[in-house]
Amino acid sequence: MQNQKPSWTHFEDIDAWIFDLDNTLYPADCDLFSQMSVKMGEFVSNFLQVDLEEARRIQKHYFSEYGTTLNGLMKCNGVTPSDYLAYVHDIDISHIEPDTRLSNALDALEGRKIIFTNASEAHALNVASQLGIDHHFDAIYDIHWAEFTPKPAISIYEKMLADLKIPANRSVFFEDMAKNLKPAHDLGMKTVWIPNNAHWSHEDSGGDHIHHIADNLSEWLHHLVEDRQSRLSGS
């Protein structure tokens, strides 16, 4: 596990760059999840007719037990996923600044770029557009495409790779939740962890399934591109 400037030698065979969305393509301090968490609690409270305290308990339990609150609501309460996703992702993202540095780095990387998220395509496009990077992505593999089975179920990684015809050993996956990197590693993908201060980011953060650490994705990719250019120029 390396927490240092990346070397292009570790990535020269990569032709598919796969990114989680929330707290990965944008910094965790943008704090979109706090907005979504409030919306989740409200939805659970309204749908199950319980008070907000009980709704928060159910929300946390479902997240822990089923991977996402939505998956728990579907399995246990028969919720219509489109209703939930539309409500939870109706948030304010106007404070997120366009990330020119990230956009330039993505532009310099050869190969396909994919968003692989437990959220909806609509949310991913909304955020990526706000960041000014939506045009870089060849596909958004969202919770609909995954048939509502969330990461870290390994079957969804297998399905994503098969659907998009991506060889696992020529791909790299960037993700803020350490436990979501283990299936990628087990399938032969390279992995890069984007840690933050949330406890769920660090769950299962020990072990050899984390190959690299990037405290700041934009800066890390910028250094990777710089190292590639330096090697190509022979300097």
C-alpha atoms as one frame of an Amber mdcrd trajectory, in Angstrom:
protein
   0.000   0.000   0.000   1.642   3.197  -1.192   0.808   6.713   0.027   3.161
   8.669  -2.197   3.412  10.281  -5.599   2.368   7.656  -8.153   4.711   6.138
 -10.691   3.505   5.620 -14.254   5.294   2.256 -14.296   2.440   0.853 -12.175
  -0.234   2.055 -14.612   1.252   1.884 -18.116  -0.851  -1.198 -18.963  -4.151
   0.396 -17.849  -6.790   1.109 -20.496  -9.860   1.442 -18.235  -9.952   4.040
 -15.453 -12.924   3.325 -13.179 -14.069   5.824 -10.545 -16.548   5.783  -7.726
 -18.540   9.021  -7.610 -19.350  10.395  -4.163 -16.366  11.466  -2.040 -14.055
  10.246  -4.816 -14.457  12.445  -7.886 -15.090  15.364  -5.537 -13.498  15.898
  -2.088 -15.383  14.636   0.955 -15.324  18.146   2.445 -17.916  19.156  -0.176
 -20.153  17.292   2.290 -22.867  16.175  -0.092 -23.383  13.041   1.963 -24.712
  15.007   4.943 -27.439  16.384   2.687 -28.201  12.930   1.300 -28.218  11.442
   4.794 -30.876  13.932   5.896 -32.924  13.144   2.791 -32.574   9.400   3.438
 -33.829   9.836   6.981 -36.784  11.894   5.794 -37.687   9.341   3.138 -37.493
   6.415   5.575 -39.542   8.358   8.139 -42.256   9.201   5.630 -42.309   5.820
   3.919 -42.374   3.705   7.085 -44.362   6.203   9.156 -41.801   6.351  11.969
 -40.178   9.304  13.711 -36.832  10.646  12.511 -34.852   9.016  15.320 -36.179
   5.576  14.427 -35.716   6.345  10.736 -32.042   7.127  11.318 -31.605   3.850
  13.214 -33.193   1.904  10.360 -31.147   3.839   7.801 -27.841   2.982   9.536
 -28.872  -0.646  10.006 -29.783  -1.060   6.345 -26.556   0.611   5.218 -24.521
  -1.760   7.402 -26.518  -4.897   6.636 -27.403  -4.452   2.960 -24.712  -2.123
   1.556 -27.114   0.760   0.927 -30.229   2.087   2.614 -32.064   1.571  -0.673
 -31.156  -2.114  -0.856 -32.520  -2.611   2.663 -35.724  -0.752   1.866 -36.224
  -2.833  -1.264 -35.574  -6.160   0.445 -37.468  -5.450   3.655 -40.129  -2.909
   2.737 -40.770  -3.146  -1.002 -39.875   0.449  -1.786 -39.952   1.650  -5.413
 -36.279   2.508  -6.072 -36.932   5.372  -8.492 -38.968   7.205  -5.830 -36.202
   6.856  -3.277 -33.386   7.854  -5.634 -35.213  10.922  -6.932 -35.869  12.134
  -3.378 -32.419  11.426  -1.927 -30.484  12.979  -4.821 -32.504  16.193  -4.867
 -29.713  18.147  -3.158 -27.836  21.420  -3.556 -24.473  20.982  -5.323 -24.006
  24.614  -6.334 -21.051  25.049  -3.929 -18.943  22.490  -5.818 -16.365  24.261
  -7.970 -15.341  23.022 -11.420 -12.132  20.972 -11.083  -9.965  22.030 -14.023
  -6.948  20.150 -12.681  -8.914  16.909 -12.546 -10.374  17.520 -15.999  -6.935
  18.098 -17.501  -5.574  14.942 -15.884  -8.485  12.846 -17.158  -7.954  14.282
 -20.624  -4.299  13.219 -20.568  -5.044   9.620 -19.594  -5.508   7.285 -22.540
  -8.257   4.701 -22.331 -11.856   4.573 -21.224 -13.101   6.382 -18.126 -16.032
   4.897 -16.237 -18.094   6.003 -13.236 -19.071   2.980 -11.100 -21.500   4.123
  -8.410 -24.195   2.928  -6.015 -26.035   6.159  -6.872 -28.160   6.916  -9.923
 -26.935   7.977 -13.360 -28.892  11.234 -12.977 -27.002  12.081  -9.772 -23.668
  11.121 -11.348 -24.292  13.300 -14.394 -25.424  16.191 -12.201 -22.260  16.083
 -10.090 -19.888  15.384 -12.987 -21.367  18.291 -14.934 -20.907  20.607 -11.945
 -17.269  19.485 -11.733 -16.852  20.101 -15.475 -15.751  16.507 -16.152 -18.907
  14.822 -17.502 -17.561  14.773 -21.081 -14.668  12.508 -20.102 -16.739   9.446
 -19.219 -17.605   6.675 -21.651 -20.144   5.047 -19.321 -21.841   5.472 -15.958
 -22.421   2.092 -14.357 -25.066   3.077 -11.822 -27.373   1.280  -9.392 -29.975
   0.751 -12.132 -27.465  -0.967 -14.412 -26.366  -3.042 -11.414 -30.002  -4.139
 -10.994 -29.982  -2.504  -7.546 -27.342  -4.788  -6.062 -24.751  -2.427  -4.557
 -21.017  -2.565  -4.115 -19.259  -4.383  -2.504 -21.093  -7.470  -3.859 -18.450
  -9.064  -6.080 -21.114 -10.187  -8.569 -21.682  -6.536  -9.522 -17.992  -5.977
 -10.237 -18.038  -9.086 -12.409 -21.173  -7.856 -14.180 -19.738  -4.382 -14.712
 -16.522  -5.763 -16.215 -18.471  -8.173 -18.439 -21.078  -5.633 -19.569 -18.430
  -3.066 -20.452 -15.972  -5.652 -21.818 -13.176  -4.521 -19.519 -10.278  -6.906
 -18.745  -9.829  -6.758 -14.970  -6.028  -6.839 -15.206  -6.014  -3.746 -17.441
  -8.196  -1.630 -15.181  -7.854   0.452 -12.028 -10.594   1.331  -9.557 -10.648
   4.520  -7.439 -12.916   4.469  -4.360 -13.282   6.212  -0.995 -14.680   3.178
   0.875 -11.820   0.776   1.513 -14.097  -2.258   1.761 -15.342  -1.612  -1.788
 -11.811  -2.095  -3.111 -11.494  -5.705  -1.968 -13.686  -7.244  -4.709 -11.801
  -5.200  -7.313  -8.487  -6.522  -5.990  -9.810 -10.081  -5.842 -10.775  -9.882
  -9.521  -7.326  -8.626 -10.535  -7.975  -4.897 -10.810  -5.520  -2.330  -9.497
  -6.946  -0.246  -6.648  -6.530   3.311  -5.365  -8.077   4.352  -2.050  -9.291
   7.946  -1.547  -9.577   8.101   2.266 -11.592  10.608   4.248 -12.437  11.112
   7.916 -15.709   9.142   7.874 -15.609   5.819   9.705 -17.115   3.988   6.720
 -14.191   5.125   4.552 -11.737   3.224   6.784 -13.707   0.019   7.319 -11.523
  -2.888   6.104  -8.678  -0.501   5.253  -6.018  -2.993   6.348  -4.740  -5.579
   3.931  -3.191  -5.983   0.523  -6.366  -5.093  -1.406  -5.344  -1.407  -1.265
  -2.506  -0.902  -3.717  -2.221   2.904  -3.666  -3.560   5.798  -1.589  -4.501
   9.196  -3.018  -5.371  11.799  -0.402  -6.417  14.180  -3.185  -7.527  12.633
  -6.477  -6.869  15.693  -8.647  -3.328  16.133  -7.333  -2.577  12.405  -7.473
  -3.690  12.075 -11.087  -1.813  15.268 -11.961   1.409  13.742 -10.588   0.696
  10.490 -12.454   0.306  12.370 -15.733   3.461  14.392 -15.044   5.420  11.195
 -14.430   4.071   9.682 -17.675   5.061  12.760 -19.668   8.501  12.815 -18.064
   9.136   9.182 -18.969   7.891   9.651 -22.529  10.190  12.628 -23.019  13.118
  10.766 -21.496  13.786  13.493 -18.936
